[in-house]
Structures are given as C-alpha cells and as structure tokens.
PDB file of C-alpha atoms in Angstrom:
ATOM      1  CA  MET T1421       0.000   0.000   0.000  1.00  0.00           C
ATOM      2  CA  THR T1422       2.617   2.516  -1.064  1.00  0.00           C
ATOM      3  CA  GLY T1423       1.616   6.130  -1.631  1.00  0.00           C
ATOM      4  CA  TYR T1424      -1.515   6.132   0.507  1.00  0.00           C
ATOM      5  CA  ALA T1425      -0.560   3.586   3.172  1.00  0.00           C
ATOM      6  CA  ASP T1426      -0.656   6.076   6.037  1.00  0.00           C
ATOM      7  CA  ASP T1427      -3.925   7.571   4.835  1.00  0.00           C
ATOM      8  CA  LEU T1428      -5.500   4.150   4.504  1.00  0.00           C
ATOM      9  CA  ALA T1429      -4.379   3.194   8.000  1.00  0.00           C
ATOM     10  CA  LEU T1430      -5.975   6.394   9.269  1.00  0.00           C
ATOM     11  CA  ALA T1431      -9.189   5.626   7.352  1.00  0.00           C
ATOM     12  CA  HIS T1432      -9.391   2.293   9.166  1.00  0.00           C
ATOM     13  CA  THR T1433      -8.854   4.081  12.487  1.00  0.00           C
ATOM     14  CA  LEU T1434     -11.679   6.468  11.615  1.00  0.00           C
ATOM     15  CA  ALA T1435     -13.894   3.522  10.691  1.00  0.00           C
ATOM     16  CA  ASP T1436     -13.093   1.735  13.964  1.00  0.00           C
ATOM     17  CA  ALA T1437     -14.184   4.819  15.896  1.00  0.00           C
ATOM     18  CA  ALA T1438     -17.321   5.186  13.764  1.00  0.00           C
ATOM     19  CA  ASP T1439     -18.259   1.522  14.193  1.00  0.00           C
ATOM     20  CA  ALA T1440     -17.994   1.752  17.971  1.00  0.00           C
ATOM     21  CA  ILE T1441     -20.540   4.573  18.013  1.00  0.00           C
ATOM     22  CA  SER T1442     -22.939   3.314  15.342  1.00  0.00           C
ATOM     23  CA  THR T1443     -23.159  -0.268  16.583  1.00  0.00           C
ATOM     24  CA  ALA T1444     -23.936   0.944  20.100  1.00  0.00           C
ATOM     25  CA  ARG T1445     -26.838   3.029  18.756  1.00  0.00           C
ATOM     26  CA  PHE T1446     -28.174   0.490  16.238  1.00  0.00           C
ATOM     27  CA  ARG T1447     -31.617  -0.703  17.374  1.00  0.00           C
ATOM     28  CA  ALA T1448     -31.271   1.381  20.549  1.00  0.00           C
ATOM     29  CA  LEU T1449     -34.648   2.036  22.128  1.00  0.00           C
ATOM     30  CA  ASP T1450     -33.726   5.658  22.833  1.00  0.00           C
ATOM     31  CA  LEU T1451     -32.390   6.428  19.326  1.00  0.00           C
ATOM     32  CA  ARG T1452     -33.330   9.989  18.404  1.00  0.00           C
ATOM     33  CA  VAL T1453     -34.407  10.595  14.799  1.00  0.00           C
ATOM     34  CA  GLU T1454     -35.249  13.942  13.200  1.00  0.00           C
ATOM     35  CA  SER T1455     -36.077  15.093   9.658  1.00  0.00           C
ATOM     36  CA  LYS T1456     -33.674  17.352   7.776  1.00  0.00           C
ATOM     37  CA  PRO T1457     -34.946  20.152   5.503  1.00  0.00           C
ATOM     38  CA  ASP T1458     -34.914  17.733   2.547  1.00  0.00           C
ATOM     39  CA  LEU T1459     -37.154  15.396   4.616  1.00  0.00           C
ATOM     40  CA  THR T1460     -34.485  12.687   4.901  1.00  0.00           C
ATOM     41  CA  PRO T1461     -33.920  11.276   8.389  1.00  0.00           C
ATOM     42  CA  VAL T1462     -30.912  11.965  10.588  1.00  0.00           C
ATOM     43  CA  SER T1463     -30.278  10.115  13.833  1.00  0.00           C
ATOM     44  CA  ASP T1464     -28.126  10.953  16.824  1.00  0.00           C
ATOM     45  CA  ALA T1465     -25.792   8.215  15.564  1.00  0.00           C
ATOM     46  CA  ASP T1466     -25.207  10.083  12.262  1.00  0.00           C
ATOM     47  CA  THR T1467     -24.201  13.256  14.027  1.00  0.00           C
ATOM     48  CA  ALA T1468     -22.125  11.541  16.722  1.00  0.00           C
ATOM     49  CA  VAL T1469     -20.157   9.552  14.137  1.00  0.00           C
ATOM     50  CA  GLU T1470     -19.391  12.606  12.052  1.00  0.00           C
ATOM     51  CA  ARG T1471     -18.315  14.643  15.080  1.00  0.00           C
ATOM     52  CA  ARG T1472     -15.922  11.884  16.143  1.00  0.00           C
ATOM     53  CA  ILE T1473     -14.416  11.575  12.664  1.00  0.00           C
ATOM     54  CA  ARG T1474     -13.993  15.355  12.477  1.00  0.00           C
ATOM     55  CA  ASP T1475     -12.182  15.346  15.819  1.00  0.00           C
ATOM     56  CA  LEU T1476      -9.811  12.592  14.698  1.00  0.00           C
ATOM     57  CA  LEU T1477      -9.078  14.252  11.375  1.00  0.00           C
ATOM     58  CA  GLY T1478      -8.411  17.521  13.170  1.00  0.00           C
ATOM     59  CA  GLU T1479      -5.883  15.673  15.291  1.00  0.00           C
ATOM     60  CA  HIS T1480      -4.192  13.604  12.563  1.00  0.00           C
ATOM     61  CA  ARG T1481      -4.694  15.656   9.359  1.00  0.00           C
ATOM     62  CA  PRO T1482      -5.243  19.272  10.475  1.00  0.00           C
ATOM     63  CA  ALA T1483      -4.218  20.722   7.092  1.00  0.00           C
ATOM     64  CA  ASP T1484      -6.676  18.611   5.072  1.00  0.00           C
ATOM     65  CA  GLY T1485     -10.105  19.826   4.044  1.00  0.00           C
ATOM     66  CA  LEU T1486     -13.267  18.012   5.059  1.00  0.00           C
ATOM     67  CA  LEU T1487     -16.795  17.623   3.735  1.00  0.00           C
ATOM     68  CA  GLY T1488     -19.372  15.753   5.778  1.00  0.00           C
ATOM     69  CA  GLU T1489     -23.048  15.138   5.145  1.00  0.00           C
ATOM     70  CA  GLU T1490     -24.203  16.483   8.490  1.00  0.00           C
ATOM     71  CA  TYR T1491     -21.865  19.415   9.204  1.00  0.00           C
ATOM     72  CA  GLY T1492     -20.794  20.633   5.778  1.00  0.00           C
ATOM     73  CA  ALA T1493     -17.425  21.759   4.457  1.00  0.00           C
ATOM     74  CA  GLN T1494     -14.241  22.761   6.199  1.00  0.00           C
ATOM     75  CA  PRO T1495     -11.631  24.218   3.801  1.00  0.00           C
ATOM     76  CA  ALA T1496      -8.122  22.830   3.595  1.00  0.00           C
ATOM     77  CA  ALA T1497      -5.410  24.742   5.441  1.00  0.00           C
ATOM     78  CA  GLY T1498      -2.656  23.272   3.272  1.00  0.00           C
ATOM     79  CA  PRO T1499      -1.853  23.981  -0.381  1.00  0.00           C
ATOM     80  CA  ASP T1500      -2.172  20.461  -1.818  1.00  0.00           C
ATOM     81  CA  GLY T1501      -5.965  20.270  -2.214  1.00  0.00           C
ATOM     82  CA  ARG T1502      -6.484  17.148  -0.087  1.00  0.00           C
ATOM     83  CA  ARG T1503     -10.010  16.739   1.239  1.00  0.00           C
ATOM     84  CA  TRP T1504     -11.765  13.987   3.204  1.00  0.00           C
ATOM     85  CA  VAL T1505     -15.414  13.315   2.344  1.00  0.00           C
ATOM     86  CA  ILE T1506     -17.532  11.554   4.956  1.00  0.00           C
ATOM     87  CA  ASP T1507     -20.976   9.972   5.022  1.00  0.00           C
ATOM     88  CA  PRO T1508     -21.293   9.006   8.691  1.00  0.00           C
ATOM     89  CA  ILE T1509     -24.127   6.548   8.082  1.00  0.00           C
ATOM     90  CA  ASP T1510     -25.049   5.727   4.511  1.00  0.00           C
ATOM     91  CA  GLY T1511     -28.426   4.014   4.657  1.00  0.00           C
ATOM     92  CA  THR T1512     -29.895   5.982   7.570  1.00  0.00           C
ATOM     93  CA  LYS T1513     -33.410   4.830   6.644  1.00  0.00           C
ATOM     94  CA  ASN T1514     -32.240   1.241   7.057  1.00  0.00           C
ATOM     95  CA  PHE T1515     -30.428   2.128  10.286  1.00  0.00           C
ATOM     96  CA  VAL T1516     -33.455   3.688  11.955  1.00  0.00           C
ATOM     97  CA  ARG T1517     -35.710   0.767  10.932  1.00  0.00           C
ATOM     98  CA  GLY T1518     -33.298  -1.885  12.220  1.00  0.00           C
ATOM     99  CA  VAL T1519     -32.203  -3.130   8.787  1.00  0.00           C
ATOM    100  CA  PRO T1520     -28.489  -4.067   8.988  1.00  0.00           C
ATOM    101  CA  VAL T1521     -27.500  -2.735   5.539  1.00  0.00           C
ATOM    102  CA  TRP T1522     -25.839   0.593   6.442  1.00  0.00           C
ATOM    103  CA  GLY T1523     -22.273   1.768   6.716  1.00  0.00           C
ATOM    104  CA  THR T1524     -19.798   4.602   7.160  1.00  0.00           C
ATOM    105  CA  LEU T1525     -18.232   5.933   3.943  1.00  0.00           C
ATOM    106  CA  ILE T1526     -14.799   7.566   4.075  1.00  0.00           C
ATOM    107  CA  ALA T1527     -13.044   9.036   1.031  1.00  0.00           C
ATOM    108  CA  LEU T1528      -9.891  11.036   0.411  1.00  0.00           C
ATOM    109  CA  LEU T1529      -9.878  13.352  -2.610  1.00  0.00           C
ATOM    110  CA  GLU T1530      -6.963  15.102  -4.244  1.00  0.00           C
ATOM    111  CA  GLY T1531      -8.533  17.982  -6.105  1.00  0.00           C
ATOM    112  CA  ASP T1532     -11.815  16.513  -7.347  1.00  0.00           C
ATOM    113  CA  GLN T1533     -10.470  12.969  -7.717  1.00  0.00           C
ATOM    114  CA  PRO T1534     -11.173  10.272  -5.102  1.00  0.00           C
ATOM    115  CA  VAL T1535      -7.889   8.449  -4.473  1.00  0.00           C
ATOM    116  CA  LEU T1536      -8.911   6.406  -1.426  1.00  0.00           C
ATOM    117  CA  GLY T1537     -12.192   4.906  -0.321  1.00  0.00           C
ATOM    118  CA  LEU T1538     -13.355   2.826   2.625  1.00  0.00           C
ATOM    119  CA  VAL T1539     -16.794   1.473   3.482  1.00  0.00           C
ATOM    120  CA  SER T1540     -17.403  -0.104   6.870  1.00  0.00           C
ATOM    121  CA  ALA T1541     -20.633  -2.013   7.483  1.00  0.00           C
ATOM    122  CA  PRO T1542     -20.300  -3.294  11.062  1.00  0.00           C
ATOM    123  CA  ALA T1543     -23.768  -4.839  11.245  1.00  0.00           C
ATOM    124  CA  LEU T1544     -22.754  -6.996   8.268  1.00  0.00           C
ATOM    125  CA  GLY T1545     -19.321  -7.694   9.760  1.00  0.00           C
ATOM    126  CA  ARG T1546     -17.576  -6.513   6.596  1.00  0.00           C
ATOM    127  CA  ARG T1547     -15.409  -3.692   5.295  1.00  0.00           C
ATOM    128  CA  TRP T1548     -14.281  -2.696   1.771  1.00  0.00           C
ATOM    129  CA  TRP T1549     -11.347  -0.432   0.898  1.00  0.00           C
ATOM    130  CA  ALA T1550      -9.094   0.699  -1.932  1.00  0.00           C
ATOM    131  CA  ALA T1551      -6.403   3.243  -2.730  1.00  0.00           C
ATOM    132  CA  ALA T1552      -5.176   4.387  -6.127  1.00  0.00           C
ATOM    133  CA  GLY T1553      -2.780   1.837  -7.581  1.00  0.00           C
ATOM    134  CA  ALA T1554      -3.146  -0.571  -4.651  1.00  0.00           C
ATOM    135  CA  GLY T1555      -6.161  -2.688  -5.635  1.00  0.00           C
ATOM    136  CA  ALA T1556      -9.468  -3.220  -3.848  1.00  0.00           C
ATOM    137  CA  TRP T1557      -9.881  -5.315  -0.714  1.00  0.00           C
ATOM    138  CA  ALA T1558     -12.615  -6.663   1.531  1.00  0.00           C
ATOM    139  CA  GLY T1559     -12.828  -8.514   4.795  1.00  0.00           C
ATOM    140  CA  PRO T1560     -13.996  -8.302   8.381  1.00  0.00           C
ATOM    141  CA  ASP T1561     -11.156  -5.937   9.316  1.00  0.00           C
ATOM    142  CA  ARG T1562      -7.930  -4.391   8.023  1.00  0.00           C
ATOM    143  CA  ASP T1563      -5.848  -7.446   8.945  1.00  0.00           C
ATOM    144  CA  SER T1564      -8.098  -9.987   7.234  1.00  0.00           C
ATOM    145  CA  GLY T1565      -8.720  -8.391   3.850  1.00  0.00           C
ATOM    146  CA  GLU T1566      -8.495 -10.237   0.563  1.00  0.00           C
ATOM    147  CA  PRO T1567      -8.321  -8.792  -2.967  1.00  0.00           C
ATOM    148  CA  ILE T1568     -11.626  -8.394  -4.785  1.00  0.00           C
ATOM    149  CA  HIS T1569     -12.395  -8.046  -8.494  1.00  0.00           C
ATOM    150  CA  VAL T1570     -15.422  -7.419 -10.686  1.00  0.00           C
ATOM    151  CA  SER T1571     -17.081 -10.182 -12.677  1.00  0.00           C
ATOM    152  CA  ALA T1572     -16.245 -11.301 -16.201  1.00  0.00           C
ATOM    153  CA  VAL T1573     -19.879 -11.284 -17.393  1.00  0.00           C
ATOM    154  CA  ARG T1574     -20.080  -9.885 -20.936  1.00  0.00           C
ATOM    155  CA  GLN T1575     -23.708 -10.371 -21.969  1.00  0.00           C
ATOM    156  CA  LEU T1576     -26.636  -8.406 -20.582  1.00  0.00           C
ATOM    157  CA  GLY T1577     -28.748 -11.542 -20.495  1.00  0.00           C
ATOM    158  CA  ASP T1578     -26.278 -13.059 -18.027  1.00  0.00           C
ATOM    159  CA  ALA T1579     -26.007  -9.956 -15.850  1.00  0.00           C
ATOM    160  CA  SER T1580     -27.254  -9.262 -12.344  1.00  0.00           C
ATOM    161  CA  PHE T1581     -28.595  -5.692 -12.387  1.00  0.00           C
ATOM    162  CA  CYS T1582     -28.852  -3.591  -9.228  1.00  0.00           C
ATOM    163  CA  TYR T1583     -30.523  -0.268  -8.466  1.00  0.00           C
ATOM    164  CA  SER T1584     -31.609   1.732  -5.434  1.00  0.00           C
ATOM    165  CA  SER T1585     -35.265   2.488  -6.251  1.00  0.00           C
ATOM    166  CA  LEU T1586     -37.441   3.246  -9.265  1.00  0.00           C
ATOM    167  CA  THR T1587     -38.923   6.559  -8.125  1.00  0.00           C
ATOM    168  CA  GLY T1588     -35.811   8.578  -8.968  1.00  0.00           C
ATOM    169  CA  TRP T1589     -35.672   7.089 -12.454  1.00  0.00           C
ATOM    170  CA  GLU T1590     -39.337   7.924 -12.969  1.00  0.00           C
ATOM    171  CA  ALA T1591     -38.684  11.528 -11.900  1.00  0.00           C
ATOM    172  CA  ALA T1592     -35.777  11.676 -14.365  1.00  0.00           C
ATOM    173  CA  GLY T1593     -37.987  10.452 -17.224  1.00  0.00           C
ATOM    174  CA  ARG T1594     -36.023   7.210 -17.593  1.00  0.00           C
ATOM    175  CA  LEU T1595     -38.372   4.684 -16.032  1.00  0.00           C
ATOM    176  CA  ASP T1596     -39.136   2.923 -19.336  1.00  0.00           C
ATOM    177  CA  ALA T1597     -35.427   2.490 -20.019  1.00  0.00           C
ATOM    178  CA  MET T1598     -34.901   1.087 -16.528  1.00  0.00           C
ATOM    179  CA  LEU T1599     -37.754  -1.384 -16.850  1.00  0.00           C
ATOM    180  CA  GLY T1600     -36.409  -2.488 -20.214  1.00  0.00           C
ATOM    181  CA  LEU T1601     -33.006  -3.179 -18.692  1.00  0.00           C
ATOM    182  CA  MET T1602     -34.544  -5.092 -15.822  1.00  0.00           C
ATOM    183  CA  ARG T1603     -36.486  -7.283 -18.241  1.00  0.00           C
ATOM    184  CA  ASP T1604     -33.431  -8.053 -20.365  1.00  0.00           C
ATOM    185  CA  CYS T1605     -30.982  -8.842 -17.562  1.00  0.00           C
ATOM    186  CA  TRP T1606     -30.680 -12.243 -15.959  1.00  0.00           C
ATOM    187  CA  ARG T1607     -31.972 -10.831 -12.670  1.00  0.00           C
ATOM    188  CA  SER T1608     -32.527  -7.488 -10.958  1.00  0.00           C
ATOM    189  CA  ARG T1609     -32.453  -6.555  -7.284  1.00  0.00           C
ATOM    190  CA  ALA T1610     -32.744  -3.262  -5.387  1.00  0.00           C
ATOM    191  CA  TYR T1611     -30.048  -3.546  -2.723  1.00  0.00           C
ATOM    192  CA  GLY T1612     -29.572   0.224  -2.549  1.00  0.00           C
ATOM    193  CA  ASP T1613     -27.104   2.699  -1.066  1.00  0.00           C
ATOM    194  CA  PHE T1614     -23.443   1.610  -0.900  1.00  0.00           C
ATOM    195  CA  TYR T1615     -24.243  -2.090  -0.934  1.00  0.00           C
ATOM    196  CA  GLY T1616     -24.820  -2.520  -4.660  1.00  0.00           C
ATOM    197  CA  TYR T1617     -21.449  -0.919  -5.462  1.00  0.00           C
ATOM    198  CA  VAL T1618     -19.414  -3.119  -3.127  1.00  0.00           C
ATOM    199  CA  LEU T1619     -21.205  -6.248  -4.338  1.00  0.00           C
ATOM    200  CA  LEU T1620     -20.281  -5.140  -7.848  1.00  0.00           C
ATOM    201  CA  ALA T1621     -16.637  -4.727  -6.798  1.00  0.00           C
ATOM    202  CA  GLU T1622     -16.704  -8.260  -5.359  1.00  0.00           C
ATOM    203  CA  GLY T1623     -18.111  -9.696  -8.594  1.00  0.00           C
ATOM    204  CA  ALA T1624     -21.383 -10.722  -6.932  1.00  0.00           C
ATOM    205  CA  LEU T1625     -23.379  -8.545  -9.347  1.00  0.00           C
ATOM    206  CA  ASP T1626     -22.540  -6.757 -12.580  1.00  0.00           C
ATOM    207  CA  VAL T1627     -24.262  -3.346 -12.733  1.00  0.00           C
ATOM    208  CA  MET T1628     -25.348  -0.753 -10.155  1.00  0.00           C
ATOM    209  CA  VAL T1629     -27.128   2.478 -11.137  1.00  0.00           C
ATOM    210  CA  GLU T1630     -28.485   5.528  -9.277  1.00  0.00           C
ATOM    211  CA  PRO T1631     -29.924   8.713 -10.822  1.00  0.00           C
ATOM    212  CA  GLU T1632     -29.209  11.194  -8.028  1.00  0.00           C
ATOM    213  CA  LEU T1633     -26.475  11.246  -5.397  1.00  0.00           C
ATOM    214  CA  SER T1634     -24.474  13.694  -3.314  1.00  0.00           C
ATOM    215  CA  LEU T1635     -20.687  13.656  -3.290  1.00  0.00           C
ATOM    216  CA  TRP T1636     -20.525  11.918   0.087  1.00  0.00           C
ATOM    217  CA  ASP T1637     -22.747   9.118  -1.256  1.00  0.00           C
ATOM    218  CA  VAL T1638     -20.367   8.186  -4.060  1.00  0.00           C
ATOM    219  CA  ALA T1639     -16.823   9.453  -3.384  1.00  0.00           C
ATOM    220  CA  ALA T1640     -15.679   6.462  -1.300  1.00  0.00           C
ATOM    221  CA  LEU T1641     -17.146   3.999  -3.791  1.00  0.00           C
ATOM    222  CA  VAL T1642     -15.249   5.299  -6.820  1.00  0.00           C
ATOM    223  CA  PRO T1643     -11.780   3.972  -5.851  1.00  0.00           C
ATOM    224  CA  ILE T1644     -13.257   0.652  -4.705  1.00  0.00           C
ATOM    225  CA  VAL T1645     -15.055   0.055  -8.013  1.00  0.00           C
ATOM    226  CA  ARG T1646     -12.130   1.229 -10.152  1.00  0.00           C
ATOM    227  CA  GLU T1647      -9.434  -0.655  -8.250  1.00  0.00           C
ATOM    228  CA  ALA T1648     -11.566  -3.798  -8.480  1.00  0.00           C
ATOM    229  CA  GLY T1649     -11.413  -3.450 -12.277  1.00  0.00           C
ATOM    230  CA  GLY T1650     -14.810  -1.843 -12.804  1.00  0.00           C
ATOM    231  CA  THR T1651     -16.023   1.370 -14.401  1.00  0.00           C
ATOM    232  CA  ILE T1652     -18.025   4.140 -12.744  1.00  0.00           C
ATOM    233  CA  THR T1653     -19.328   7.212 -14.571  1.00  0.00           C
ATOM    234  CA  ASP T1654     -22.321   9.486 -14.552  1.00  0.00           C
ATOM    235  CA  LEU T1655     -25.194   9.039 -17.013  1.00  0.00           C
ATOM    236  CA  ALA T1656     -23.351  11.133 -19.598  1.00  0.00           C
ATOM    237  CA  GLY T1657     -20.364   8.792 -19.426  1.00  0.00           C
ATOM    238  CA  THR T1658     -18.147  11.272 -17.575  1.00  0.00           C
ATOM    239  CA  PRO T1659     -15.927   9.589 -14.971  1.00  0.00           C
ATOM    240  CA  ALA T1660     -17.519   9.906 -11.535  1.00  0.00           C
ATOM    241  CA  PRO T1661     -17.805  12.027  -9.568  1.00  0.00           C
ATOM    242  CA  ALA T1662     -18.427  14.856 -12.038  1.00  0.00           C
ATOM    243  CA  GLY T1663     -18.814  18.298 -10.461  1.00  0.00           C
ATOM    244  CA  GLY T1664     -18.088  19.810  -7.084  1.00  0.00           C
ATOM    245  CA  PRO T1665     -19.521  19.307  -3.588  1.00  0.00           C
ATOM    246  CA  GLY T1666     -22.807  21.082  -4.314  1.00  0.00           C
ATOM    247  CA  THR T1667     -23.473  19.118  -7.497  1.00  0.00           C
ATOM    248  CA  GLU T1668     -26.076  16.385  -7.721  1.00  0.00           C
ATOM    249  CA  HIS T1669     -24.392  13.306  -9.154  1.00  0.00           C
ATOM    250  CA  SER T1670     -25.629  10.265 -11.012  1.00  0.00           C
ATOM    251  CA  ALA T1671     -23.792   6.969 -11.069  1.00  0.00           C
ATOM    252  CA  VAL T1672     -23.560   4.068 -13.473  1.00  0.00           C
ATOM    253  CA  ALA T1673     -21.166   1.413 -12.194  1.00  0.00           C
ATOM    254  CA  SER T1674     -20.380  -1.815 -13.988  1.00  0.00           C
ATOM    255  CA  ASN T1675     -17.798  -4.507 -14.504  1.00  0.00           C
ATOM    256  CA  GLY T1676     -16.605  -2.502 -17.526  1.00  0.00           C
ATOM    257  CA  ALA T1677     -17.589  -4.991 -20.192  1.00  0.00           C
ATOM    258  CA  LEU T1678     -21.274  -4.012 -19.939  1.00  0.00           C
ATOM    259  CA  HIS T1679     -20.788  -0.289 -19.460  1.00  0.00           C
ATOM    260  CA  ALA T1680     -21.299   1.080 -22.968  1.00  0.00           C
ATOM    261  CA  ASP T1681     -24.449  -0.992 -23.450  1.00  0.00           C
ATOM    262  CA  ILE T1682     -25.930   0.105 -20.127  1.00  0.00           C
ATOM    263  CA  LEU T1683     -25.249   3.791 -20.817  1.00  0.00           C
ATOM    264  CA  ALA T1684     -26.754   3.595 -24.295  1.00  0.00           C
ATOM    265  CA  ARG T1685     -29.896   1.875 -23.051  1.00  0.00           C
ATOM    266  CA  LEU T1686     -30.436   4.321 -20.200  1.00  0.00           C
ATOM    267  CA  ARG T1687     -30.356   7.179 -22.715  1.00  0.00           C
ATOM    268  CA  ARG T1688     -33.131   5.873 -24.946  1.00  0.00           C
ATOM    269  CA  PRO T1689     -36.664   4.531 -24.482  1.00  0.00           C
ATOM    270  CA  ALA T1690     -36.837   0.865 -23.537  1.00  0.00           C
ATOM    271  CA  GLU T1691     -37.254  -1.549 -26.424  1.00  0.00           C
ATOM    272  CA  ARG T1692     -40.610  -3.316 -26.477  1.00  0.00           C
TER     273      ARG T1692
END
C-alpha cells in the first residue's frame, strides 16, 4: 500500500471509531431521529459519528479539508488540495428501521479525484477499501482483507442488475429504459445505497445504477469500483464524480464490459 498507506491506516482508524458509536446506537430504544430540511432522516448516531471523525481528522490531518453530510465543508489549510469526504451513516433509513444494511463511507480526494475509499458495514461484519494503484480489498477488518475483483460477465442476459429504487428514475424520465433493462438482464435486485457498489466490486453482481447522489454518497465507492477493475461514470459517461460538492451526481457502475451498453440503453426509451 505505497503512496496512501498512512492515509488508509488512518481511514481504518476512523472507521473503527465510527463503528464503535454506530453499533452501540443500532436498534437502541432511545435512538433519536429527526427530519432534515430535505425530509431525509438523521439520527443521533449520524451526528455523533461525524463529530468523532472530524475530531480525529483535526488531530491527525489538520491541514486537510473536510466535507461531511451532516456538518458541511471545512476548507483545507494546506496547499495540496487534499479533502476527506464523509458519510457518517449511509443508509440511515435502514439504520433507523433496524435493517443491517448501512455503513460509514470515508473518502480522500486530491482535487476533485477520489484516491482512497473505505466502506465499513459493522452490522454486516464486513469492510471494503481501496487506494489508487493498490487494488481493492474486503474482509472483516484491516488485517483480514483479501483482494476483490469485478465479474467477467459480458452479456446483458447473463447480468445481475442492481438499483436503489425506481422513483428517482421515474422523476428523471427514464423509467421505461430502466424497466427495459430489468427485463433483459438475468436478474434485478434493489439492494440500494453503498451495498450494490461493493457487491459489484466483489463480482457478486454486474451493474449498479443511481440517478441522483451527493458527493458523500459516491466518493468512497469510486476507488473501490475502479481498483476492483470496474467502471463508474455518470449518465453522460463522464468519470464519476463529475462536479463539485454542491453538485447532484448520477452513477452508473459496472464490470466494464457491460458499461457502454448500459449507458446507451439508459439514454433511450426501452425496447418493447
């Protein structure tokens, strides 16, 4: 893990601290949940995790910038444009309902490019991580990781297709295209949030798509998908994430072999 070894070790330390807080609050009877202005839920676990990560980054990387879902942006003090991007609990709706598919997402960006990503899903007992040029890994902890790689599926009819929900695609005017893809793939499942992307990186499925994301939703996933041999772009085919922190992102992630076909089909009405 040359180049980003120290940063990756720190990311694991951040994830350890996050896991200790989130697991203690998962299914807690006194969990406090509020609605944000966009009507999405936020729990006391979300805010506590982000505060702890901010404290640790202030201690270990005081010159780096920081963007978190709950407390916004903190500019970099140094000149090199390094910035950590944090989603303290991705899958808050699952978390507050007691569904174990949720995790903490940690990314390091240089400029606008994610160079390191880590996803920790303690309720699933699994973690995924990658750094530029160092491959993608998964396992129960940093000492037990094994390399992961995307699938070799080359035909849409053999592909496992994953998405988050259909409502966003309907709002984007692409529901017919989505339904056409779902009909033509071998199978389709809506795992949602980070989980579809890491299953893609492991080769357990072949395509994951979402029409609307924030930077903290996708930044950590980009290095994991790419280092596992996959491709991740927006709907226009621009390498993800396209745009700055305030930009709404879309994501099309695949094993690479299916990418051009998926993009083309999402841009046109579904074939009948």
